[in-house]
C-alpha atoms as an extended CHARMM CRD file, in Angstrom:
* protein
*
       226  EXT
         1         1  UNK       CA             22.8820000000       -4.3190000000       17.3630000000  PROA      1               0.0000000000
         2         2  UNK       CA             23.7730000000       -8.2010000000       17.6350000000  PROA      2               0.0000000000
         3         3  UNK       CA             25.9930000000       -7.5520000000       20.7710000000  PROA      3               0.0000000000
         4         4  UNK       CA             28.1910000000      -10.4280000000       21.4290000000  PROA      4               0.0000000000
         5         5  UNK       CA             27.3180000000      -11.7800000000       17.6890000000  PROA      5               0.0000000000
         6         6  UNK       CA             28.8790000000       -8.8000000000       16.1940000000  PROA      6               0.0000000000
         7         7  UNK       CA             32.2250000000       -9.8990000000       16.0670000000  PROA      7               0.0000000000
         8         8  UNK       CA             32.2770000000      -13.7030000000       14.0090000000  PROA      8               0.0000000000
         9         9  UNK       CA             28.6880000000      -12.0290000000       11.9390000000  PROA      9               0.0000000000
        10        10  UNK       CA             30.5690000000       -9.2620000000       10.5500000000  PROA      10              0.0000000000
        11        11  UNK       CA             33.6420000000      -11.4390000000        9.5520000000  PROA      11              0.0000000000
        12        12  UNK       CA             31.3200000000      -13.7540000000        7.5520000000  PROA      12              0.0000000000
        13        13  UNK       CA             29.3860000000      -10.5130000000        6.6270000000  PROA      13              0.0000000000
        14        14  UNK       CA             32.5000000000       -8.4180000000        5.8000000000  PROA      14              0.0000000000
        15        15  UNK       CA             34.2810000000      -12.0180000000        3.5410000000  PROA      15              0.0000000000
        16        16  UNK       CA             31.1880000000      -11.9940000000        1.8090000000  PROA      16              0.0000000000
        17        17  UNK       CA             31.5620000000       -8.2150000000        0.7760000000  PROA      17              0.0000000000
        18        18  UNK       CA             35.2650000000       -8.6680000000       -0.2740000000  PROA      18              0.0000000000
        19        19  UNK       CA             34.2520000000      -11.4180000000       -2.4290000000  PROA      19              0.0000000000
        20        20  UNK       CA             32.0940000000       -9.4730000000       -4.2520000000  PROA      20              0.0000000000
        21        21  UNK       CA             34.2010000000       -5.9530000000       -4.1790000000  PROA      21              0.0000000000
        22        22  UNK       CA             36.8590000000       -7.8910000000       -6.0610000000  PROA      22              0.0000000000
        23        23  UNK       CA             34.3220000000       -8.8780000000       -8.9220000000  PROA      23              0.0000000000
        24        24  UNK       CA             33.7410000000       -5.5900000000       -9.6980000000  PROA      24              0.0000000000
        25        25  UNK       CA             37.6770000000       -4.0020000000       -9.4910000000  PROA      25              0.0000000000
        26        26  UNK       CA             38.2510000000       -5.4460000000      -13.0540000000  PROA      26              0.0000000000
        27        27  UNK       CA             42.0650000000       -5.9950000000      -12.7490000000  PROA      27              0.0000000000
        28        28  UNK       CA             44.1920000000       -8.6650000000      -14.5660000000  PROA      28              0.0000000000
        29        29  UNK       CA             46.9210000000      -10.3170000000      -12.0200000000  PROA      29              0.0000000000
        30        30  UNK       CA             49.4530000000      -11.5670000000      -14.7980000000  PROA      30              0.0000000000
        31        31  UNK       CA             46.8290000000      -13.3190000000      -17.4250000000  PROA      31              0.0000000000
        32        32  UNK       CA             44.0200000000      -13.9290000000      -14.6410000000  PROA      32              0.0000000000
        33        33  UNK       CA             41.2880000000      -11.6190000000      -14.6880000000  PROA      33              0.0000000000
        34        34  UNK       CA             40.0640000000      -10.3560000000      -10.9010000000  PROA      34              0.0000000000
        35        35  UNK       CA             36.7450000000       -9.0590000000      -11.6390000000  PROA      35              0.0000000000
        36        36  UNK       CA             34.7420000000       -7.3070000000      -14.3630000000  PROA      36              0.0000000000
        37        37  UNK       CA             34.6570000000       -3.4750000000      -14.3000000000  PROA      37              0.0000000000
        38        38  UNK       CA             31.1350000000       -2.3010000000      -15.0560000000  PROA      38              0.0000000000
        39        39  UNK       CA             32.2200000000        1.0680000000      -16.3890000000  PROA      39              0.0000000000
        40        40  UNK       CA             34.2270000000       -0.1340000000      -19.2060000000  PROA      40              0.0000000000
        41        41  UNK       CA             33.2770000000        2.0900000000      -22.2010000000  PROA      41              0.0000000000
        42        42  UNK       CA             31.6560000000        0.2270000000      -25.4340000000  PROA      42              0.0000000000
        43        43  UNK       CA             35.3850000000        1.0030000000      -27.0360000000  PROA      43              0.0000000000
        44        44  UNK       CA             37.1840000000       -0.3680000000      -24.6320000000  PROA      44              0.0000000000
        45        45  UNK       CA             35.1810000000       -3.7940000000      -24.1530000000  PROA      45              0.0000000000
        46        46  UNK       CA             37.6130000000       -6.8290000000      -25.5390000000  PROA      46              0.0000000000
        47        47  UNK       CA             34.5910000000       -7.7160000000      -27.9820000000  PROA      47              0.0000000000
        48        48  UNK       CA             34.6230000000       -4.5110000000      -29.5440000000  PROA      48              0.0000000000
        49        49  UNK       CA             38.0790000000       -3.0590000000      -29.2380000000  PROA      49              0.0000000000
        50        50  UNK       CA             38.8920000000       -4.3530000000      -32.8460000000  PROA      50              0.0000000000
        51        51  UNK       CA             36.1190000000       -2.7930000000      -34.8410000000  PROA      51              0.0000000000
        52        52  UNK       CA             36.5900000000       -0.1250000000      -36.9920000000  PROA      52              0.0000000000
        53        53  UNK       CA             33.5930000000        1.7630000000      -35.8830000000  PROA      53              0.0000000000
        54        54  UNK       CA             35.1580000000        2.1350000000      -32.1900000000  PROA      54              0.0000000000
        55        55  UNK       CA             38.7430000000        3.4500000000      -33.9600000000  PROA      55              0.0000000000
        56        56  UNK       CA             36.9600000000        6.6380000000      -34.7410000000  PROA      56              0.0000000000
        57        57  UNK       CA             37.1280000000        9.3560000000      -31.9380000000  PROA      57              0.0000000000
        58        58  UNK       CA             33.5710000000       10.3880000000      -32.5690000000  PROA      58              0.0000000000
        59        59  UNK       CA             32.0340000000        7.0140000000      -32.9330000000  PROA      59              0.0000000000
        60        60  UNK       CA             29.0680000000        8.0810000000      -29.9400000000  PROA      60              0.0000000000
        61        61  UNK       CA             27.9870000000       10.8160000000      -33.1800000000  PROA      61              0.0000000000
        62        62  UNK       CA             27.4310000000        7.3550000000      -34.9710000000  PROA      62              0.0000000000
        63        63  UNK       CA             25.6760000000        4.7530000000      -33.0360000000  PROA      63              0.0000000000
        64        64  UNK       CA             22.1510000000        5.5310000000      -32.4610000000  PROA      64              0.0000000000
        65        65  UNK       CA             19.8890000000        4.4880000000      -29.8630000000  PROA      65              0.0000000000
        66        66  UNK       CA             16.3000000000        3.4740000000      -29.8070000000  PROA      66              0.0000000000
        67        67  UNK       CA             15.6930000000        3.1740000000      -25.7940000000  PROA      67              0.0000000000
        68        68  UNK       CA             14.6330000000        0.5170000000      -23.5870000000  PROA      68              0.0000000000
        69        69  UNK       CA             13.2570000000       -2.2190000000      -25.1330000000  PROA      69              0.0000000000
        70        70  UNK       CA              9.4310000000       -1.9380000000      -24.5850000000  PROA      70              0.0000000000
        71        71  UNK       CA              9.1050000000       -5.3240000000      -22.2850000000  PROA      71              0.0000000000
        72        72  UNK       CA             11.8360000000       -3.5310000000      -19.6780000000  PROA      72              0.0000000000
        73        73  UNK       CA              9.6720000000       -0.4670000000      -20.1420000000  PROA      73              0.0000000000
        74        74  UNK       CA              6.9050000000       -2.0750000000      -18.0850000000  PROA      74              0.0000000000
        75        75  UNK       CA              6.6920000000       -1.1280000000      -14.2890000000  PROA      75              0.0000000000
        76        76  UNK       CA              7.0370000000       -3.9090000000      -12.8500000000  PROA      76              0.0000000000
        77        77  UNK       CA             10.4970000000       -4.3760000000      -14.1090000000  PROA      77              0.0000000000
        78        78  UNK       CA             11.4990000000       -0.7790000000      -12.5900000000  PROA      78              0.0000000000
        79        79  UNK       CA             10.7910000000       -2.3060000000       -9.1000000000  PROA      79              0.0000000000
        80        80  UNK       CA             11.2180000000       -6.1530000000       -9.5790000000  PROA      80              0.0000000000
        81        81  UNK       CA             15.0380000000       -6.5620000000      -10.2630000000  PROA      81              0.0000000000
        82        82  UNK       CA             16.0040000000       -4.2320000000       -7.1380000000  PROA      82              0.0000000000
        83        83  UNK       CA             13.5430000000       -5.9010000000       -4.4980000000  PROA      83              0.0000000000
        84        84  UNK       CA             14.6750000000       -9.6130000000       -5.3510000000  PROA      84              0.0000000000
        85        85  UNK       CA             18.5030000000       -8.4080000000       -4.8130000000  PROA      85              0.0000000000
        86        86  UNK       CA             17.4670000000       -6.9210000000       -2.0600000000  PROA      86              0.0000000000
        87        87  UNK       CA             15.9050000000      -10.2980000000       -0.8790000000  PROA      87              0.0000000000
        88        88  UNK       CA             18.6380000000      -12.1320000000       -2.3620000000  PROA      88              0.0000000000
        89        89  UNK       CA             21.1510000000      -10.1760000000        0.4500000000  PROA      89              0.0000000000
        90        90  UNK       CA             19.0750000000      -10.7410000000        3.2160000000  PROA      90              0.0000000000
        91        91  UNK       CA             19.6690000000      -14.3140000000        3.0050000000  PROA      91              0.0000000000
        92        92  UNK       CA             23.1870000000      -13.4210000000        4.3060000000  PROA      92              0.0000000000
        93        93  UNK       CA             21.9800000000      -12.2970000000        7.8400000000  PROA      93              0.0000000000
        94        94  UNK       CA             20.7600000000      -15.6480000000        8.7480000000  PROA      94              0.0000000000
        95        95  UNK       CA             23.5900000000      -17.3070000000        7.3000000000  PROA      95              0.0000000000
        96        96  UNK       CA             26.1750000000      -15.3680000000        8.9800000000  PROA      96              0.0000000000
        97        97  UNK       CA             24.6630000000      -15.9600000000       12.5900000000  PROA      97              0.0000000000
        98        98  UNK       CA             24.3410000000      -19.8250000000       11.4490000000  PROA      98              0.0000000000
        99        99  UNK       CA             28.0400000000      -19.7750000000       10.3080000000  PROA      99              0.0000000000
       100       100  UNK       CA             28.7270000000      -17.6610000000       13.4110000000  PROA      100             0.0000000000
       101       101  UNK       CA             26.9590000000      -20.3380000000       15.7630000000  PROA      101             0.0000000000
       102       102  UNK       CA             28.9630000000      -22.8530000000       14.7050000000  PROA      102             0.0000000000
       103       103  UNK       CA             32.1940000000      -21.3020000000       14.6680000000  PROA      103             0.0000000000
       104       104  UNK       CA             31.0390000000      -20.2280000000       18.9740000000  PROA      104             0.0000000000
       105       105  UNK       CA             29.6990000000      -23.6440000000       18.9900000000  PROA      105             0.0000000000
       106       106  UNK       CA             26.1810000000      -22.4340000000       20.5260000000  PROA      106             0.0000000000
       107       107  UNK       CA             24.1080000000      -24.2430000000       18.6090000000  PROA      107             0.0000000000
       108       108  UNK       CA             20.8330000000      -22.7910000000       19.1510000000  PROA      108             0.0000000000
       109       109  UNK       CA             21.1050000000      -19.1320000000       20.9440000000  PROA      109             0.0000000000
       110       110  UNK       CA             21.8400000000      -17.9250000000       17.3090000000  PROA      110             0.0000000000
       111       111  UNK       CA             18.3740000000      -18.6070000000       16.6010000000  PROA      111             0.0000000000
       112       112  UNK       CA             16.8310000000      -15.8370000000       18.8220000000  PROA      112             0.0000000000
       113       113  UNK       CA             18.6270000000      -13.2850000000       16.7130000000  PROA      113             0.0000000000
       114       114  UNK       CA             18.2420000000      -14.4400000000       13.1530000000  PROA      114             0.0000000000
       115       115  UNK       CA             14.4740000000      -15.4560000000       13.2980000000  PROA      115             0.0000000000
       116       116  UNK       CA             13.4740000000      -11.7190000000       12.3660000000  PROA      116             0.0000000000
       117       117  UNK       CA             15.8350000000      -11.4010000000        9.3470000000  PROA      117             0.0000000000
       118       118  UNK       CA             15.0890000000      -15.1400000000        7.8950000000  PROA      118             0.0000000000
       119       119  UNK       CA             10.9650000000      -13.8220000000        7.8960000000  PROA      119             0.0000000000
       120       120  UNK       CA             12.3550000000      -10.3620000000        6.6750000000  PROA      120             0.0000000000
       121       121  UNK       CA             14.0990000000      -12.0300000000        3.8530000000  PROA      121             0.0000000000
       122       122  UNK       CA             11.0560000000      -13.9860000000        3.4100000000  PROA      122             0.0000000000
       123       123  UNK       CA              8.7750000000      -11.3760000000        2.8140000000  PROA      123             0.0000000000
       124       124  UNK       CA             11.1910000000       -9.4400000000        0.6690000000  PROA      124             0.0000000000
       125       125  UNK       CA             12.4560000000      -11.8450000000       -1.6130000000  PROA      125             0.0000000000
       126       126  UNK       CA              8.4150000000      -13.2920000000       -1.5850000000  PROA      126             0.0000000000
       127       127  UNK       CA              7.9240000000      -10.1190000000       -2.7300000000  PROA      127             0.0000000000
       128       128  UNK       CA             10.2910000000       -9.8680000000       -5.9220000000  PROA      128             0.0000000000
       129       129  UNK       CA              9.1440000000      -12.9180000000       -7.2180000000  PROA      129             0.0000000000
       130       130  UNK       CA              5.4170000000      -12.0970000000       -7.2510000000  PROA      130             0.0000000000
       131       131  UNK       CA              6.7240000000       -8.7960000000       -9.1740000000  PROA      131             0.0000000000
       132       132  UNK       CA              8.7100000000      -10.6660000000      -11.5210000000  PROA      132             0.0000000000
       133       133  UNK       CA              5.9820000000      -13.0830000000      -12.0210000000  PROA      133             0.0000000000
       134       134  UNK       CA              3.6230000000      -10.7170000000      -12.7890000000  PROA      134             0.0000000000
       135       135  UNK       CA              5.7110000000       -9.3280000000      -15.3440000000  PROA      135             0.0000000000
       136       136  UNK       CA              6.3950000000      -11.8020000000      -16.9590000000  PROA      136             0.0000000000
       137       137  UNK       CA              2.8980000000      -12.8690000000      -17.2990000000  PROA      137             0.0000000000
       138       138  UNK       CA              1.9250000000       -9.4790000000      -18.4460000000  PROA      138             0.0000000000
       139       139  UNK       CA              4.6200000000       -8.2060000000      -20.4810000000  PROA      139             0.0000000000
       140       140  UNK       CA              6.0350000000      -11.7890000000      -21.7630000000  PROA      140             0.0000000000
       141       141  UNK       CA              2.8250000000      -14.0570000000      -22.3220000000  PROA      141             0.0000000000
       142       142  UNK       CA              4.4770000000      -17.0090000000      -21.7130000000  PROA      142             0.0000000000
       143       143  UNK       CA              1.7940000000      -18.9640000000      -20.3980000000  PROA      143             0.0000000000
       144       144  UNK       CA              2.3260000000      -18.8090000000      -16.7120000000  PROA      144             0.0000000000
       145       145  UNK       CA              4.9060000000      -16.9630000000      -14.1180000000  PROA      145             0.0000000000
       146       146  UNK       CA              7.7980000000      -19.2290000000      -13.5420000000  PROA      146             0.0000000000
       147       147  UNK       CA              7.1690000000      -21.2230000000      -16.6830000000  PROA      147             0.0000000000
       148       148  UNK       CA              9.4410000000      -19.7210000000      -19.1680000000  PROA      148             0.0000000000
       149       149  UNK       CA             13.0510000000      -19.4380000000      -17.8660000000  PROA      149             0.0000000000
       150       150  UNK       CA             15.3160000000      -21.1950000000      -15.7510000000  PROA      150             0.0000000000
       151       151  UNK       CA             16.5980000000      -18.2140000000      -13.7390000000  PROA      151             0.0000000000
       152       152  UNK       CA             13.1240000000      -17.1130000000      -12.4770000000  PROA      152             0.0000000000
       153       153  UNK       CA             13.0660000000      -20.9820000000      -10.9910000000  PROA      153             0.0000000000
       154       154  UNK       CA             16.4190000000      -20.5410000000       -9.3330000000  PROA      154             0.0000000000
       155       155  UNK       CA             14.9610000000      -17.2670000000       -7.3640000000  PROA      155             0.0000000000
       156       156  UNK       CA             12.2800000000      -19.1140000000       -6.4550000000  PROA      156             0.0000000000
       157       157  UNK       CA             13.8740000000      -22.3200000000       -4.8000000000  PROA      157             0.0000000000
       158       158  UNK       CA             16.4500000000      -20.1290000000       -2.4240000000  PROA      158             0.0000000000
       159       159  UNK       CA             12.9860000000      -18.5130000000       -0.8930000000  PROA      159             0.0000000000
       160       160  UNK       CA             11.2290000000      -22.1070000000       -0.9410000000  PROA      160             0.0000000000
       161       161  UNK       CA             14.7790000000      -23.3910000000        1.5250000000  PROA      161             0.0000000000
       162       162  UNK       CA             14.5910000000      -19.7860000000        3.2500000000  PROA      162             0.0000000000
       163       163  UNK       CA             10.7670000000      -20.5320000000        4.4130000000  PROA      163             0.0000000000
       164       164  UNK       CA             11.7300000000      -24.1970000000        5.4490000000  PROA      164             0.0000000000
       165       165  UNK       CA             14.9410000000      -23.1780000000        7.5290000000  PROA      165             0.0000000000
       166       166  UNK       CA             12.3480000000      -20.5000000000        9.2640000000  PROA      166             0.0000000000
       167       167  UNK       CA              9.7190000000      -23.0390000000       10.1040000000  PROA      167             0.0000000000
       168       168  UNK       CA             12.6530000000      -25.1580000000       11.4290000000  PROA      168             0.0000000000
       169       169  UNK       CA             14.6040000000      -22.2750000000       13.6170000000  PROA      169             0.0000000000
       170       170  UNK       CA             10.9230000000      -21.4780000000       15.6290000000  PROA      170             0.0000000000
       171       171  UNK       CA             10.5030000000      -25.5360000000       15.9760000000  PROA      171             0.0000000000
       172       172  UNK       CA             14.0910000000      -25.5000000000       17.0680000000  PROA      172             0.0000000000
       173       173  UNK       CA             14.1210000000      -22.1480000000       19.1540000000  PROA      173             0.0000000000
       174       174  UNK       CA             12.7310000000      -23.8800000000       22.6290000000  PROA      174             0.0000000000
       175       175  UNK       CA             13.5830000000      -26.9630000000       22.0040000000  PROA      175             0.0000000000
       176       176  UNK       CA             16.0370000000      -28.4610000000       20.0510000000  PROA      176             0.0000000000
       177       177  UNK       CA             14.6960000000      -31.1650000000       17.4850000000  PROA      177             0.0000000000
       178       178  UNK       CA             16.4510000000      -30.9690000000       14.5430000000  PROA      178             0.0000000000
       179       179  UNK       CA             19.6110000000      -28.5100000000       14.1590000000  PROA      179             0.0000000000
       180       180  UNK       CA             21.5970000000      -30.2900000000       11.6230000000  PROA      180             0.0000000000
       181       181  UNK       CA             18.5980000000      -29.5950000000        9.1120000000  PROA      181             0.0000000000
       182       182  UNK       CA             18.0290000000      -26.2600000000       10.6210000000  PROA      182             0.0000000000
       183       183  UNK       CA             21.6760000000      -25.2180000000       10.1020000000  PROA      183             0.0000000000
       184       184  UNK       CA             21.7090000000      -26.8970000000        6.4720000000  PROA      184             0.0000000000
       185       185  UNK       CA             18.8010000000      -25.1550000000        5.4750000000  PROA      185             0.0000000000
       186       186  UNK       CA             19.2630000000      -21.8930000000        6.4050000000  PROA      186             0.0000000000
       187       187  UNK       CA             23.7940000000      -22.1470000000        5.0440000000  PROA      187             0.0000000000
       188       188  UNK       CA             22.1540000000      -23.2540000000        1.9530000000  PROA      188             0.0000000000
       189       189  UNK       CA             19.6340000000      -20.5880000000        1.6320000000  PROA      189             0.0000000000
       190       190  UNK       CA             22.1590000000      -18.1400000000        1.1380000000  PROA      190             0.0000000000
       191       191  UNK       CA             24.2890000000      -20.6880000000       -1.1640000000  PROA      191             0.0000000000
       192       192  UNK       CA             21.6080000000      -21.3290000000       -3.4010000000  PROA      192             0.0000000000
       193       193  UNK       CA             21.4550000000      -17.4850000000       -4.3180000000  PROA      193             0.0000000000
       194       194  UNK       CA             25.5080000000      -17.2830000000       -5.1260000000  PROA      194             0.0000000000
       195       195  UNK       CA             24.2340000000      -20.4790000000       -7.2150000000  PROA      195             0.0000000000
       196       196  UNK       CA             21.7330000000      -18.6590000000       -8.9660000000  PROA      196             0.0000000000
       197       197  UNK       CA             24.6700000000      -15.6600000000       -9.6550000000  PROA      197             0.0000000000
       198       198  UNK       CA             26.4190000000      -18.5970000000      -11.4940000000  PROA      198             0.0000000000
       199       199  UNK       CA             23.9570000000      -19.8270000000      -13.2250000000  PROA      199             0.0000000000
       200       200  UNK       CA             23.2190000000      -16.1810000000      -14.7580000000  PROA      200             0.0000000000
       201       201  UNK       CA             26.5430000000      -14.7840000000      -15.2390000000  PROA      201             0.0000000000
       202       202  UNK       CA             28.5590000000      -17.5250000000      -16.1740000000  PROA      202             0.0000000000
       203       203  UNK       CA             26.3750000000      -18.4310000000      -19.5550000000  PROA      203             0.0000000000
       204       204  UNK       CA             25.8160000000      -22.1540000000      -18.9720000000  PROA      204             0.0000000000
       205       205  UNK       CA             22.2770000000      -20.9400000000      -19.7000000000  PROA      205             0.0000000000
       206       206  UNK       CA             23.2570000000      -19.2680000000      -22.4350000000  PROA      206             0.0000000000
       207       207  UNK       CA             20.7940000000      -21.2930000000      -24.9010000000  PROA      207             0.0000000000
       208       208  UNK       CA             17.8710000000      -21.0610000000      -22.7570000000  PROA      208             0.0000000000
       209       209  UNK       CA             17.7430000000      -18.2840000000      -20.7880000000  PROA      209             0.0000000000
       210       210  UNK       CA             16.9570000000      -14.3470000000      -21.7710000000  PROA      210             0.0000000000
       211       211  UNK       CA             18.8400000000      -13.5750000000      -18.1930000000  PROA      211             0.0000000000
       212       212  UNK       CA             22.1720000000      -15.6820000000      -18.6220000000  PROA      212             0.0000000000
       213       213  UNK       CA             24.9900000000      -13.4320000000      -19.6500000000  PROA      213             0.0000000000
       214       214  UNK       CA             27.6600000000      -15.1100000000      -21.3470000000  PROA      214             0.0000000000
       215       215  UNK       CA             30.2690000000      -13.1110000000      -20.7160000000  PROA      215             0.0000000000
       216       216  UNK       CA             30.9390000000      -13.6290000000      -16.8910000000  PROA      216             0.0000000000
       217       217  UNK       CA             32.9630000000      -14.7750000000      -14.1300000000  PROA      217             0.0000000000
       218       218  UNK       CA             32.6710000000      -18.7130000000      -13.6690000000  PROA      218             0.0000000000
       219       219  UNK       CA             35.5930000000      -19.3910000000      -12.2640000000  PROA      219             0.0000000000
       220       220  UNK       CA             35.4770000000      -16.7770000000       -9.3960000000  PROA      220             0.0000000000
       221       221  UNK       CA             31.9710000000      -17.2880000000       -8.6700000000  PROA      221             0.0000000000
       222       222  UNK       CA             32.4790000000      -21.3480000000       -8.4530000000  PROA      222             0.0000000000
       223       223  UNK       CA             35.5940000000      -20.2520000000       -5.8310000000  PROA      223             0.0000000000
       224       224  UNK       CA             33.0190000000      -17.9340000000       -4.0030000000  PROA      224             0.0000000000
       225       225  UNK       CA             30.6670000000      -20.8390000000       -4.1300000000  PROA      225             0.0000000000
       226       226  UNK       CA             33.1250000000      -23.1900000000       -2.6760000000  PROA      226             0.0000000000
């Protein structure tokens, strides 16, 4: 539906998919890993491949479950994780017509098209974090919505530079005031988010955060970064 835009949006689009496919193929290349399979069996995981517990065929007969831990049980954790990600991906619309602007070197006609998907992700990702917040306050009791953890901060401060780079693209849209913050703004909106994937997955925050997971991919998400 972008018309003339399709072309350089889907091949900022489409790098930004292949970045992510390959974190989730799980390969090694030589002794570099490419990715981290999500289906790899308890057994098979490099933490617990030496136990003697995972040596037995019939080791599922052994481990026993007791569910979800009652804070995920609440409902606004069934809907908050999948509406932030959702407004976490919007913020790749606008930042593929920005990128895709500058690559055509039309400054400002990319604006007409990627107004409606920078208030979209707006209201989406404004969305999550209200849900989040509210669960935290309810389920957690830590005193306050974004008060307790790091991570819910760095969802907040991609939709803080996605409602600034709006403002600026309808200021900018008839008549051009200031682009350079307009296009920094709304490239950094998206870049703030793979930011926020870092900070979670590569356990840097693994001493202060109940999100951080330490067993991720820093060095691939620093090269998506870059």
């Amino acid at each position: 539906s972008s018309k003339k835009w399709e072309g350089a949006v889907m091949t900022v689009f489409s790098s930004v998919q292949f970045f992510l496919g390959c974190m989730l193929i799980g390969i090694f290349v030589f002794d570099i890993q490419i990715g981290s399979n999500p289906f790899v069996l308890l057994r098979e995981h490099s933490d617990m491949i030496s136990l003697p517990f995972t040596t037995n065929p019939n080791y599922l007969e052994f481990v026993e479950g007791n569910g979800l831990n009652p804070l995920l049980q609440n409902y606004w954790m069934t809907i908050h994780p999948p509406t932030v990600f959702f407004g976490f991906a919007t913020t790749l619309i606008p930042f593929a017509y920005a990128l895709s602007g500058l690559w055509k070197k039309e400054f400002q006609t990319w604006l007409k098209p990627a107004i409606p998907w920078a208030y979209f992700g707006i209201g989406i990702l404004g969305l999550g974090i209200l849900m989040g917040g509210a669960w935290a306050y309810e389920a957690l009791s830590f005193g306050g919505f974004w008060a307790w953890d790091p991570v819910e901060n760095s969802s907040l401060v991609p939709w803080l530079i996605l409602v600034s780079a709006a403002h600026l693209m309808l200021i900018n849209r008839s008549k051009p005031r200031s682009m350079f913050s307009t296009f920094t703004l709304t490239l950094f909106a998206f870049l703030t988010v793979v930011y926020s994937t870092y900070l979670t997955k590569s356990g840097i925050l693994g001493e202060t955060s109940v999100h951080s997971f330490a067993d991720g991919l820093p060095g691939q998400l620093i090269l998506f970064l870059l």
